[in-house]
Coordinates of C-alpha atoms and ligand atoms in Angstrom, one line a residue:
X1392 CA 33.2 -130.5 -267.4
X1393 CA 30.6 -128.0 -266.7
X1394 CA 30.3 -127.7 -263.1
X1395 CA 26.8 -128.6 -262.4
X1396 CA 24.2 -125.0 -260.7
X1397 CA 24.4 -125.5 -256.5
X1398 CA 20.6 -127.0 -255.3
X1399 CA 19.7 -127.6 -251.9
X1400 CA 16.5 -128.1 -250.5
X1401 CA 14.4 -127.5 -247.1
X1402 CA 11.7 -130.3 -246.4
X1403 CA 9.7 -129.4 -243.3
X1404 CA 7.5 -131.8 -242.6
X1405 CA 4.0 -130.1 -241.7
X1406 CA 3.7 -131.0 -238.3
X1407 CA 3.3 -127.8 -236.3
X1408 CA 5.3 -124.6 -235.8
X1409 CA 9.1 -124.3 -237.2
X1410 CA 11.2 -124.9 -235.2
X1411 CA 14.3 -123.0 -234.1
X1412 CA 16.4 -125.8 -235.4
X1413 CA 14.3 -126.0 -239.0
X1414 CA 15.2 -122.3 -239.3
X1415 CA 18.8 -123.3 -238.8
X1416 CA 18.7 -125.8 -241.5
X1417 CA 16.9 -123.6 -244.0
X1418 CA 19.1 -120.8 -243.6
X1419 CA 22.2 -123.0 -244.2
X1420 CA 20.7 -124.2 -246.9
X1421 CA 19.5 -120.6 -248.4
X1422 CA 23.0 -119.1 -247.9
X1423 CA 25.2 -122.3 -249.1
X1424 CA 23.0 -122.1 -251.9
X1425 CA 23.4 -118.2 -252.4
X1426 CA 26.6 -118.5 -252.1
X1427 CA 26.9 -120.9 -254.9
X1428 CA 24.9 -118.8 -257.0
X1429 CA 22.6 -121.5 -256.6
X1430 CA 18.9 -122.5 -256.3
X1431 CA 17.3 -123.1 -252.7
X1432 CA 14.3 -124.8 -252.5
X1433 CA 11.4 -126.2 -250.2
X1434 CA 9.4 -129.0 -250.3
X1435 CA 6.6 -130.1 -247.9
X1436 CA 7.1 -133.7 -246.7
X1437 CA 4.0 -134.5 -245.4
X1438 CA 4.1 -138.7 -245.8
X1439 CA 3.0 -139.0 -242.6
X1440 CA -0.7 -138.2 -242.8
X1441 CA -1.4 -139.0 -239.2
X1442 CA 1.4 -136.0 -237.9
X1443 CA -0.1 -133.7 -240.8
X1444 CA -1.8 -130.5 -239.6
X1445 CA -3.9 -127.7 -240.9
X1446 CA -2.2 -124.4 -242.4
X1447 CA 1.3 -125.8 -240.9
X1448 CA 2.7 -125.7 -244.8
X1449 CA 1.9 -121.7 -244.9
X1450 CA 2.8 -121.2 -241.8
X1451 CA 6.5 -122.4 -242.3
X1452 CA 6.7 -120.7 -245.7
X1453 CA 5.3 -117.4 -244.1
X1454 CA 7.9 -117.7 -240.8
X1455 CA 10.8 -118.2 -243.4
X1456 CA 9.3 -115.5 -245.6
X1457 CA 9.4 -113.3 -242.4
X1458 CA 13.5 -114.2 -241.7
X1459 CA 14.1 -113.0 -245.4
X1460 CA 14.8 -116.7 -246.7
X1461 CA 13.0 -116.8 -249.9
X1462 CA 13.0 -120.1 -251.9
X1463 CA 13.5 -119.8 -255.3
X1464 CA 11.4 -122.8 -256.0
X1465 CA 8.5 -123.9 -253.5
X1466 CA 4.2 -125.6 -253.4
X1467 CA 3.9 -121.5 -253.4
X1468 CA 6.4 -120.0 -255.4
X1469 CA 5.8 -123.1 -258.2
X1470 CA 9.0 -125.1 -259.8
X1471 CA 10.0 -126.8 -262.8
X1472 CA 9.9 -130.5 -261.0
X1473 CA 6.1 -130.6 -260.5
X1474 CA 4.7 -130.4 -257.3
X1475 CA 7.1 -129.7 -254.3
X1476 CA 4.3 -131.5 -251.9
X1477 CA 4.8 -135.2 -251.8
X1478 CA 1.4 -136.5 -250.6
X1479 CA 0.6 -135.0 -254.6
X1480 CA 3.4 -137.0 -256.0
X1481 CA 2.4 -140.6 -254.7
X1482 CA 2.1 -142.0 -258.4
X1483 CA 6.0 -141.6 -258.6
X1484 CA 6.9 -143.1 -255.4
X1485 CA 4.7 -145.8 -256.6
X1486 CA 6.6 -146.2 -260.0
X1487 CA 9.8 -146.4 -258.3
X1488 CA 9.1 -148.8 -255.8
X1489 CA 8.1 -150.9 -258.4
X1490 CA 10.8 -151.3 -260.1
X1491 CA 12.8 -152.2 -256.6
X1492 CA 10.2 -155.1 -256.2
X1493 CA 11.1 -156.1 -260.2
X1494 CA 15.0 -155.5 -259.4
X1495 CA 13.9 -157.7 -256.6
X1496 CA 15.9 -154.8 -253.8
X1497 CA 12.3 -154.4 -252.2
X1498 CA 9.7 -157.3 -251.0
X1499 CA 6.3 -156.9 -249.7
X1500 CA 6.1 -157.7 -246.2
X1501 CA 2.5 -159.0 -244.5
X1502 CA 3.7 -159.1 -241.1
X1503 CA 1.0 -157.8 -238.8
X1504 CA 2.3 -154.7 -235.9
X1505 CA 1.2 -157.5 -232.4
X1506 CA 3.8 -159.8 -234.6
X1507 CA 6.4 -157.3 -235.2
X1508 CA 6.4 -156.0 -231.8
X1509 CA 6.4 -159.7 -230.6
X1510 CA 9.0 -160.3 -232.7
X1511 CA 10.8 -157.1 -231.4
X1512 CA 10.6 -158.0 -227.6
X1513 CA 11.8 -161.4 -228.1
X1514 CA 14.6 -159.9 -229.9
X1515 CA 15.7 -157.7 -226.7
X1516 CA 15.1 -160.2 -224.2
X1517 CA 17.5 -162.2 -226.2
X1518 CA 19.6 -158.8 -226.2
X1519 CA 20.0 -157.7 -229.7
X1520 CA 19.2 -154.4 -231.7
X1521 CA 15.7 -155.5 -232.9
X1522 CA 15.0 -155.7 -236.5
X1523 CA 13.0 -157.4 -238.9
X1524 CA 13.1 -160.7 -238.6
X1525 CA 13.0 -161.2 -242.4
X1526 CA 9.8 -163.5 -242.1
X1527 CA 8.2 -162.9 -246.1
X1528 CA 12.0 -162.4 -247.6
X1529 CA 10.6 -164.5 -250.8
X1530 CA 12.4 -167.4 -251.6
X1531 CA 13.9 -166.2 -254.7
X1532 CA 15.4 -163.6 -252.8
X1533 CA 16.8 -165.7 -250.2
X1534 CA 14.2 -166.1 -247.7
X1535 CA 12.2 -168.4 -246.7
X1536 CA 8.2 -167.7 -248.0
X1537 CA 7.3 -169.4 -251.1
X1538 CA 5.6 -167.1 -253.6
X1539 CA 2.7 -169.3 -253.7
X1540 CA 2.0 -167.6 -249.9
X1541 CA 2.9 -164.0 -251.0
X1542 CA 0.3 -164.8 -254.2
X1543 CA -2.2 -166.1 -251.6
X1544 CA -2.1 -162.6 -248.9
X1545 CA -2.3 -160.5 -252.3
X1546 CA -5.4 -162.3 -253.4
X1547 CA -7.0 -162.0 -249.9
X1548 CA -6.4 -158.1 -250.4
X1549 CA -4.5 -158.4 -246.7
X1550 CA -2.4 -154.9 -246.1
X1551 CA 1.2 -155.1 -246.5
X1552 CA 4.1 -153.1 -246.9
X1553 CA 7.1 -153.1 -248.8
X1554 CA 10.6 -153.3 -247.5
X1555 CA 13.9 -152.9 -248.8
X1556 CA 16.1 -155.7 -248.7
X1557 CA 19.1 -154.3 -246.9
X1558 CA 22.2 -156.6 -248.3
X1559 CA 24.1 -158.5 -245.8
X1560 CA 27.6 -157.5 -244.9
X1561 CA 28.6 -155.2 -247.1
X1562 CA 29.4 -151.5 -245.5
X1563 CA 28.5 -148.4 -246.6
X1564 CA 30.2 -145.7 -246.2
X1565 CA 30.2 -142.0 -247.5
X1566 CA 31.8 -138.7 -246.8
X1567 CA 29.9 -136.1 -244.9
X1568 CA 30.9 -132.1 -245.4
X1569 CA 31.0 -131.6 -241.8
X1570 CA 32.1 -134.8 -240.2
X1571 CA 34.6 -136.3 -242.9
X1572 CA 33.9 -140.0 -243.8
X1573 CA 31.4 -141.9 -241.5
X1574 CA 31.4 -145.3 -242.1
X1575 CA 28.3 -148.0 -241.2
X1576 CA 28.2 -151.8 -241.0
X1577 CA 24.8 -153.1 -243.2
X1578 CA 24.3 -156.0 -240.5
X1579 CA 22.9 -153.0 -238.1
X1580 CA 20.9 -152.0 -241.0
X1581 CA 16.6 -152.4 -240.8
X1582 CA 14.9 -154.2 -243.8
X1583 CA 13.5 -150.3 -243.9
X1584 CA 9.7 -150.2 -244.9
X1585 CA 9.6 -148.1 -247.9
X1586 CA 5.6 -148.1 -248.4
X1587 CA 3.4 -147.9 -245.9
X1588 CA 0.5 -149.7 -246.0
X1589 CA -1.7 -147.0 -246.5
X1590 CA -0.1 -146.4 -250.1
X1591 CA 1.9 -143.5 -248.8
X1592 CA 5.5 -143.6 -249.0
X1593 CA 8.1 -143.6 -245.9
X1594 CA 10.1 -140.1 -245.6
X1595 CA 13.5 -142.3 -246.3
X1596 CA 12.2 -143.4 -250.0
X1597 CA 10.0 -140.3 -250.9
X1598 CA 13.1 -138.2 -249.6
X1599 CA 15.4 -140.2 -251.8
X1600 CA 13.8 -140.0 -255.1
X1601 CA 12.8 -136.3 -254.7
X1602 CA 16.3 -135.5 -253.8
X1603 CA 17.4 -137.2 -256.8
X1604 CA 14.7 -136.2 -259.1
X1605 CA 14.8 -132.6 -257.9
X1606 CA 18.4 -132.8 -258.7
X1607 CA 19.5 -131.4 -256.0
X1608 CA 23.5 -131.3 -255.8
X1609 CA 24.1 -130.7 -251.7
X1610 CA 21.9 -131.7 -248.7
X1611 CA 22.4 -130.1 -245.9
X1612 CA 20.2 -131.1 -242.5
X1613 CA 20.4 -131.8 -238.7
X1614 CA 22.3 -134.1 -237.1
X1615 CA 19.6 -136.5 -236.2
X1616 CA 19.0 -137.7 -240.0
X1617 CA 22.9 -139.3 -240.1
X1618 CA 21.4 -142.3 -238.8
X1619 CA 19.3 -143.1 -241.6
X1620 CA 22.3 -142.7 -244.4
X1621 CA 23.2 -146.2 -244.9
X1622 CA 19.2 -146.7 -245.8
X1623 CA 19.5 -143.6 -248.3
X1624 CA 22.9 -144.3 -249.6
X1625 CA 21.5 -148.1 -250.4
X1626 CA 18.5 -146.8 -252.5
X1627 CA 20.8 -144.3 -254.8
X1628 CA 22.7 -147.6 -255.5
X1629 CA 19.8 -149.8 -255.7
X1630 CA 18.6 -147.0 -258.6
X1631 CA 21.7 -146.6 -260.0
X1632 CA 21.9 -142.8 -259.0
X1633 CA 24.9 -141.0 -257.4
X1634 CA 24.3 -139.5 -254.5
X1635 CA 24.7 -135.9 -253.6
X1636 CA 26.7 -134.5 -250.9
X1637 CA 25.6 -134.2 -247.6
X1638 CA 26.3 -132.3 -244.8
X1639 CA 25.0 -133.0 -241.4
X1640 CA 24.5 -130.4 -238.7
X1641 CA 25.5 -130.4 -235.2
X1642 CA 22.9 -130.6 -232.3
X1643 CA 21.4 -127.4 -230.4
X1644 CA 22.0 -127.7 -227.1
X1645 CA 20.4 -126.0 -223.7
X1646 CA 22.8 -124.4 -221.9
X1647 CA 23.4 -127.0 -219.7
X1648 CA 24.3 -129.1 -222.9
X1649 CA 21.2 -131.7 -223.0
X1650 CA 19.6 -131.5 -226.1
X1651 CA 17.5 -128.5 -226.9
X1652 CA 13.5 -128.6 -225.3
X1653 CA 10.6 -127.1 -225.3
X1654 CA 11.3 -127.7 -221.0
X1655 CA 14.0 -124.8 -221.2
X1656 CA 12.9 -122.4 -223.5
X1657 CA 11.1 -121.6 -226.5
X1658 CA 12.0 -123.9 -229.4
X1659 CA 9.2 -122.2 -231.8
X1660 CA 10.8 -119.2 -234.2
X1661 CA 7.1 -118.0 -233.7
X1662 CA 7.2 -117.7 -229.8
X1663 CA 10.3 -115.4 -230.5
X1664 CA 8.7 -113.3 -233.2
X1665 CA 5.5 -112.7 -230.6
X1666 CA 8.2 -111.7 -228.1
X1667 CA 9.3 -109.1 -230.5
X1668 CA 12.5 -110.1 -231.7
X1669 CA 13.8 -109.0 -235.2
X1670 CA 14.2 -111.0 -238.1
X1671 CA 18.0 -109.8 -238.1
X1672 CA 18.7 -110.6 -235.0
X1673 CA 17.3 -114.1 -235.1
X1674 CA 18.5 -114.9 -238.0
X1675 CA 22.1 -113.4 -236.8
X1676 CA 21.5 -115.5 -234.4
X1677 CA 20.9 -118.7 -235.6
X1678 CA 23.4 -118.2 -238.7
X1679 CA 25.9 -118.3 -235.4
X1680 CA 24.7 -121.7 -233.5
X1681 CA 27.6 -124.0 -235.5
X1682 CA 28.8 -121.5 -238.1
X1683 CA 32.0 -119.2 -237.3
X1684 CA 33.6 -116.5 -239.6
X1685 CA 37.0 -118.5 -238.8
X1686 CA 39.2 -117.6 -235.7
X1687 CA 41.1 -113.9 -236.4
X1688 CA 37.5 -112.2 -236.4
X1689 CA 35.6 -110.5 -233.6
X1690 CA 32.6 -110.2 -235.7
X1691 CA 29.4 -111.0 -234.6
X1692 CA 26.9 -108.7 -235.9
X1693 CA 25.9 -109.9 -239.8
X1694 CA 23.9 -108.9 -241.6
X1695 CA 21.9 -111.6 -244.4
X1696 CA 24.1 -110.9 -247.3
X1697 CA 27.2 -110.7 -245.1
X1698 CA 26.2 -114.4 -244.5
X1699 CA 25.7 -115.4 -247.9
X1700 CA 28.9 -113.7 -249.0
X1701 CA 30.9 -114.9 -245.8
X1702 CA 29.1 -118.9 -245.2
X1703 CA 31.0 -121.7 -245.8
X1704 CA 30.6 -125.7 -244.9
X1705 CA 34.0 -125.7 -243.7
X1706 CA 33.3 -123.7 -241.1
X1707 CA 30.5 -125.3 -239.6
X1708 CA 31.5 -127.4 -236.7
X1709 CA 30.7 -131.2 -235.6
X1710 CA 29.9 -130.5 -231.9
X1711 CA 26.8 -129.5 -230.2
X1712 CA 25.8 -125.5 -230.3
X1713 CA 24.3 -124.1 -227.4
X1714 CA 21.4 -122.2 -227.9
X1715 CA 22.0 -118.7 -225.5
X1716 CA 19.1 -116.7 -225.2
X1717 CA 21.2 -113.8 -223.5
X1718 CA 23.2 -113.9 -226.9
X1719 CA 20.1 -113.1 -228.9
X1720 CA 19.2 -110.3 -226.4
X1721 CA 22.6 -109.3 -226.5
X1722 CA 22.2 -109.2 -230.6
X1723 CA 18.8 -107.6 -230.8
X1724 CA 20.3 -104.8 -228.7
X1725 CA 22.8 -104.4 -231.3
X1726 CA 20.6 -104.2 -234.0
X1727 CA 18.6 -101.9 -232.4
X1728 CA 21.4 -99.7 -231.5
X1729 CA 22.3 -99.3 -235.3
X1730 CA 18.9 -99.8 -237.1
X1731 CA 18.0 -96.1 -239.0
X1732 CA 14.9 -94.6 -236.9
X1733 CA 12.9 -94.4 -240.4
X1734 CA 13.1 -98.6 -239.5
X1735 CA 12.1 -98.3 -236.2
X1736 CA 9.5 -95.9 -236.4
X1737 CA 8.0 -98.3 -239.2
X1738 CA 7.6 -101.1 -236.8
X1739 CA 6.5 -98.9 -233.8
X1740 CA 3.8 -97.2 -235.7
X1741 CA 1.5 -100.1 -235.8
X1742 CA 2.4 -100.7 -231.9
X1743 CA 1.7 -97.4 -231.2
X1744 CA -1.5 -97.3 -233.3
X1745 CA -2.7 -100.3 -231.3
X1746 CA -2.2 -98.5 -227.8
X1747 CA -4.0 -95.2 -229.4
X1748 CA -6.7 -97.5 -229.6
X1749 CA -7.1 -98.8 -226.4
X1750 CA -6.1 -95.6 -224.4
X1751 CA -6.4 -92.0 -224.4
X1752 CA -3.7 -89.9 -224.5
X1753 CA -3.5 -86.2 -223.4
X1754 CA -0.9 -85.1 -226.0
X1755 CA -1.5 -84.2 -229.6
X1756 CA -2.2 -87.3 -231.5
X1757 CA -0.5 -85.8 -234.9
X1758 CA 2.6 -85.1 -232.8
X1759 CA 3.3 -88.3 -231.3
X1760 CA 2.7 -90.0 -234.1
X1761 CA 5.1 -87.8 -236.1
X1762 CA 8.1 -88.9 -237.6
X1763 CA 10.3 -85.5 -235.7
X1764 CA 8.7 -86.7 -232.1
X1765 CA 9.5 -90.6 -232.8
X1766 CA 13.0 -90.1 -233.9
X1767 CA 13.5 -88.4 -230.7
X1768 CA 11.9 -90.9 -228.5
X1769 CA 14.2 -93.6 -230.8
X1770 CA 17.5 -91.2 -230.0
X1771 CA 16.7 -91.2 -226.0
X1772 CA 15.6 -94.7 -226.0
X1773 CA 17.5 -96.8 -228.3
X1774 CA 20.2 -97.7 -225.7
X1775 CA 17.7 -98.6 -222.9
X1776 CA 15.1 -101.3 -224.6
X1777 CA 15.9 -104.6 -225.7
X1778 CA 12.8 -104.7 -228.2
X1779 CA 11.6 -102.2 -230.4
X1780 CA 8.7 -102.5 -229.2
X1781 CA 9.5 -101.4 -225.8
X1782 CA 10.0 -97.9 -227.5
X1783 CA 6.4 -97.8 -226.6
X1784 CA 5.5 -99.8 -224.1
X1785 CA 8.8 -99.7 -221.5
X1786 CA 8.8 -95.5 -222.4
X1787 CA 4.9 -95.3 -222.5
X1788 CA 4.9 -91.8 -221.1
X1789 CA 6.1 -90.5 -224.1
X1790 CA 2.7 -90.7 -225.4
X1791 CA 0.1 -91.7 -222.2
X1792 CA 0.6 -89.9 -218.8
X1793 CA 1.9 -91.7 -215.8
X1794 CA -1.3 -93.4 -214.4
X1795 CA 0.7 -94.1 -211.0
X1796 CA 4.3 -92.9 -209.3
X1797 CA 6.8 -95.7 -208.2
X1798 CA 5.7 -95.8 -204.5
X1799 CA 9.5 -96.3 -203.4
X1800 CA 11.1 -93.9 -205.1
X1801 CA 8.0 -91.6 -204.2
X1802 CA 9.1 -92.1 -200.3
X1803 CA 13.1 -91.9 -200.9
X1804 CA 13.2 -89.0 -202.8
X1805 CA 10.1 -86.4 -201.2
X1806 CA 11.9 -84.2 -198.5
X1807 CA 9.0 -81.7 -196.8
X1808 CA 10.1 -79.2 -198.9
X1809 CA 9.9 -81.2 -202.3
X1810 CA 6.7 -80.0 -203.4
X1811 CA 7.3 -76.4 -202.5
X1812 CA 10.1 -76.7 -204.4
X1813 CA 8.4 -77.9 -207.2
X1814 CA 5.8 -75.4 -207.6
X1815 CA 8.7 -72.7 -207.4
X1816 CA 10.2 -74.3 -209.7
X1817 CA 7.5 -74.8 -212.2
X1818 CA 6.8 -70.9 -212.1
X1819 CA 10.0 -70.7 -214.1
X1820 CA 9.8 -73.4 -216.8
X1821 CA 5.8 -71.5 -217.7
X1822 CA 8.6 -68.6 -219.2
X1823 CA 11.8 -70.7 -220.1
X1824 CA 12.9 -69.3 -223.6
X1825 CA 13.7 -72.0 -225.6
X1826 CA 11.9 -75.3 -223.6
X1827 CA 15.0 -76.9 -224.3
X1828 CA 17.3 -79.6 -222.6
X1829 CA 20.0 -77.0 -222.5
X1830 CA 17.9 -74.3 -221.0
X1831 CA 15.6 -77.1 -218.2
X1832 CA 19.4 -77.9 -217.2
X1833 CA 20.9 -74.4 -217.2
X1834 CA 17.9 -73.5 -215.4
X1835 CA 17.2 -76.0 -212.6
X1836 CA 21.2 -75.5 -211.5
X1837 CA 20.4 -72.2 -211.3
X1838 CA 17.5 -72.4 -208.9
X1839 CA 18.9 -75.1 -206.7
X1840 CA 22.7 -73.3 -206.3
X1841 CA 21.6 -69.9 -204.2
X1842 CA 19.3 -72.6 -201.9
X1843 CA 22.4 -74.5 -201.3
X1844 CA 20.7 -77.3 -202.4
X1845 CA 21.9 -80.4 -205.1
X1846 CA 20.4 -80.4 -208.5
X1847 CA 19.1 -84.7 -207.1
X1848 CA 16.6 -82.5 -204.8
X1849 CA 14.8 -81.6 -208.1
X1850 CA 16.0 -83.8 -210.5
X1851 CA 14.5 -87.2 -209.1
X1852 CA 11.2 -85.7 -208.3
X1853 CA 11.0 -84.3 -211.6
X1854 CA 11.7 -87.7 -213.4
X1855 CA 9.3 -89.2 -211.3
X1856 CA 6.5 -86.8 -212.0
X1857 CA 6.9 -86.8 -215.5
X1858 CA 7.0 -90.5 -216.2
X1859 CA 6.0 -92.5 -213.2
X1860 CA 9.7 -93.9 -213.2
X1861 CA 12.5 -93.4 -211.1
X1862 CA 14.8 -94.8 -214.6
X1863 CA 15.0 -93.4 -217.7
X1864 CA 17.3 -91.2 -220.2
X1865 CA 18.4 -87.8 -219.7
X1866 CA 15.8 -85.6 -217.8
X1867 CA 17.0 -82.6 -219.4
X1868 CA 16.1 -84.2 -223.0
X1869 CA 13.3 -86.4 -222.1
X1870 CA 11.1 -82.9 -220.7
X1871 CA 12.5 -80.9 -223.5
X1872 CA 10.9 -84.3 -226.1
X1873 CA 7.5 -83.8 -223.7
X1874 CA 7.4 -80.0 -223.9
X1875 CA 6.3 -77.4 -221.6
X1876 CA 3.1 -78.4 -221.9
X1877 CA 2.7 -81.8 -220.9
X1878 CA 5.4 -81.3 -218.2
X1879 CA 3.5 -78.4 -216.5
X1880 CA 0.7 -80.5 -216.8
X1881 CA 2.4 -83.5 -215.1
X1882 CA 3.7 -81.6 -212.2
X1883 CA 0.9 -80.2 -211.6
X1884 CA -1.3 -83.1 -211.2
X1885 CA 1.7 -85.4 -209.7
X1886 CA 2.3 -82.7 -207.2
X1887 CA -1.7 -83.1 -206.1
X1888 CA -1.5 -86.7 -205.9
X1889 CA 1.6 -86.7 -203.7
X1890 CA 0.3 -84.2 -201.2
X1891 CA -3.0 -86.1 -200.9
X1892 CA -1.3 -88.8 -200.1
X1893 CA 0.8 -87.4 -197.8
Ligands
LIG2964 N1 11.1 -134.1 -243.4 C1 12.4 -134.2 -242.7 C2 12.3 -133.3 -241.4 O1 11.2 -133.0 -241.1 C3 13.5 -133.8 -243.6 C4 14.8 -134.4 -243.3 C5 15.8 -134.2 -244.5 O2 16.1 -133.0 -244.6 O3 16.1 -135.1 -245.2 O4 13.2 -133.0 -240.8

């Protein structure tokens, strides 16, 4: 037997942004699928016409784009199944539900929403799991409405839709990947609408026949869908199709283990890409809420092949994963920690360029836009910012000067004799040979010791006068990245300010 080429599938429907959890489910899918050597695919589930909105379709394709999870059949990308958007393939939902009403598995259904929600609260009150109540099950198929009725609503051109007939007492049963064999009782099954009256499919039959025509071989999606297997598993027998596998993911959960909401956090994979997270580190990240490596491994830190070569079903567990932001942060760090600076400075450049554009800077434009001054800024900085971005805008005064000096540290750390000090001190650095880190240091311990005084008396001011900031990396390096220039300049200027303040 030829073993049949892996296909999974992500269908989004276009309702809005992606969704932390749809980025979990497509990037399950893209690496099971990888890993199989297989085909992953997307296709737009847009039945609902009402929940549909504008550019939602590109959006999701660009977000996954962005994460590196590239389908290798999508609307954009085209595939060999015709259209991967089902509100363009209503002419085979059509065909297919025909041929349920002629195998006489589907009925129309006239039923009008006051009655079914009539029929629905009686149905509580009376304290069971509403359903339909069966009212035009045609005679033939065991109901109760003579044809002669349904023949009369169709002539009258009344709206209708049609509704599987779910068969009684039988139970359905499959075997999911994750959770082993789930088993469901038909009698709780819904006479499920399969076409809505406005000639558009529901997503449980339009899902169905894509999956099967699409020949997908494994379907992997969240938790919340399990539900709706008995409905799914009834139609591939009703068509005569077997099913695929399925696997059903577990839950995200908020930290405080309800279900994850937009009340405790982003939920939106765009929210996190305008807060400047990496695409490695998300997708790290996400790869990690239900997957593990297996227990022996302390690795945590994977890149996107490493998933693909290392992802596996088995290993995706049946309970709830919480969604940690400090775990992201704590990844992104990582990544930054590691990432070559040729990558950094690639994404700072356009950061950078943006500030250049809204401020004036004192230094030399071609310097601080160089790749030798960037990598600098990257080697002092990469262990102190959480985004890359911050490499401008937390350690701005490597390329703006300080527009204001941290009032408390100003007051803790001036003694009377600060700015003397300073301006003594300043004499020296104007003929330092090299301006370097090793020469700032060799040089300021040299000037404090015959004072009696501690290297802190200079040290702190210095900081403070050449960023703003009372935090930062090493003094010694961060003047030497600034030069002689800009720090004589800075001292100069801070020293002014301070005394007129004083
Ligand atoms: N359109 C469904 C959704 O938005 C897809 C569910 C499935 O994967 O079958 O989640």
């Amino acid at each position: 037997m030829v073993a049949q080429r892996v296909r999974t599938r992500f269908a989004p429907s276009p309702t809005g942004y992606l969704h932390v959890g749809g980025l979990r489910t497509a990037l399950y899918n893209y690496l099971f699928a990888k890993k199989m050597k297989g085909d992953f695919i997307i296709r737009i589930e847009d039945t609902d016409q009402s929940r549909k909105v504008e550019d939602a379709q590109q959006n999701l394709i660009k977000t996954l784009e962005w994460a590196g999870i590239i389908a290798d059949e999508s609307p954009e990308h085209g595939g060999s199944f015709g259209s991967y958007v089902q509100s363009e393939r209503l002419h085979i939902y059509r065909e297919y539900c025909d041929r349920l009403l002629e195998d006489k598995h589907a009925y129309y259904c006239f039923s009008t929403s006051e009655e079914l929600e009539e029929n629905r609260q009686l149905q509580l009150k009376q304290g069971f799991q509403p359903k339909y109540n069966r009212k035009w099950l045609p005679e033939e198929m065991g109901g109760a409405m003579p044809s002669s009725e349904i023949r009369k609503k169709m002539e009258a051109g009344s709206p209708y839709v049609v509704r599987m007939k779910v068969p009684d007492y039988i139970s359905v049963w499959f075997e999911d990947m994750i959770r082993g064999p789930v088993e469901f009782d038909s009698s709780t099954i819904d006479d499920q609408v399969l076409m809505k009256s406005d000639g558009f499919p529901t997503y449980h039959f339009a899902s169905v026949i894509d999956d099967h025509l699409m020949e997908f071989t494994h379907i992997i999606r969240g938790e919340e869908w399990l539900p709706s297997m008995p409905k799914h598993l009834l139609l591939y027998e009703f068509f005569g199709w077997e099913p695929p596998r399925f696997a059903h993911l577990p839950l995200l959960l908020n930290p405080d283990r309800s279900k994850l909401s937009k009340r405790q956090g982003d939920v939106a994979v765009e929210d996190y890409i305008r807060k400047g997270y990496s695409c490695d580190a998300i997708v790290n990240f996400v790869a990690m809420l239900g997957w593990n490596e297996g227990e022996g491994t302390e690795q945590e830190v994977y890149a996107l092949q490493e998933l693909i070569d290392k992802f596996s079903l088995e290993r995706v567990g049946k309970a709830g994963a919480v969604f940690n932001v400090e775990k992201l942060n704590w990844l992104e760090k990582q990544y930054i920690k590691h990432r070559p600076s040729a990558d950094i400075i690639n994404t700072i450049r356009p950061v950078l360029a943006a500030e250049l554009a809204k401020r004036e800077t004192l230094l030399s434009v071609d310097v601080i836009t160089g790749d030798h001054y960037l990598e600098q800024v990257i080697e002092l900085m990469r262990e102190r910012v959480g985004f890359e971005h911050e490499f401008v805008t937390f350690s701005s005064y490597f390329f703006f000067e300080p527009e204001s000096y941290e009032e408390e540290a100003v007051k803790k750390r001036w003694i009377p004799e600060t700015n003397d000090l300073l301006r003594e001190f300043t004499a020296e650095l104007e003929v330092l040979e090299p301006f370097t880190a090793e020469t700032i240091e060799s040089a300021l311990k040299a000037f404090v010791a015959p004072k009696g005084l501690k290297a802190a008396v200079l040290i702190h001011p210095l900081r403070i006068l050449a960023s703003g900031v009372s935090f930062g990396p090493s003094l010694y390096h961060m003047l030497e990245v600034l030069g002689r220039e800009a720090v004589l300049r800075r001292i100069t200027k801070g020293i002014d300010l301070i005394s007129v303040a004083e």
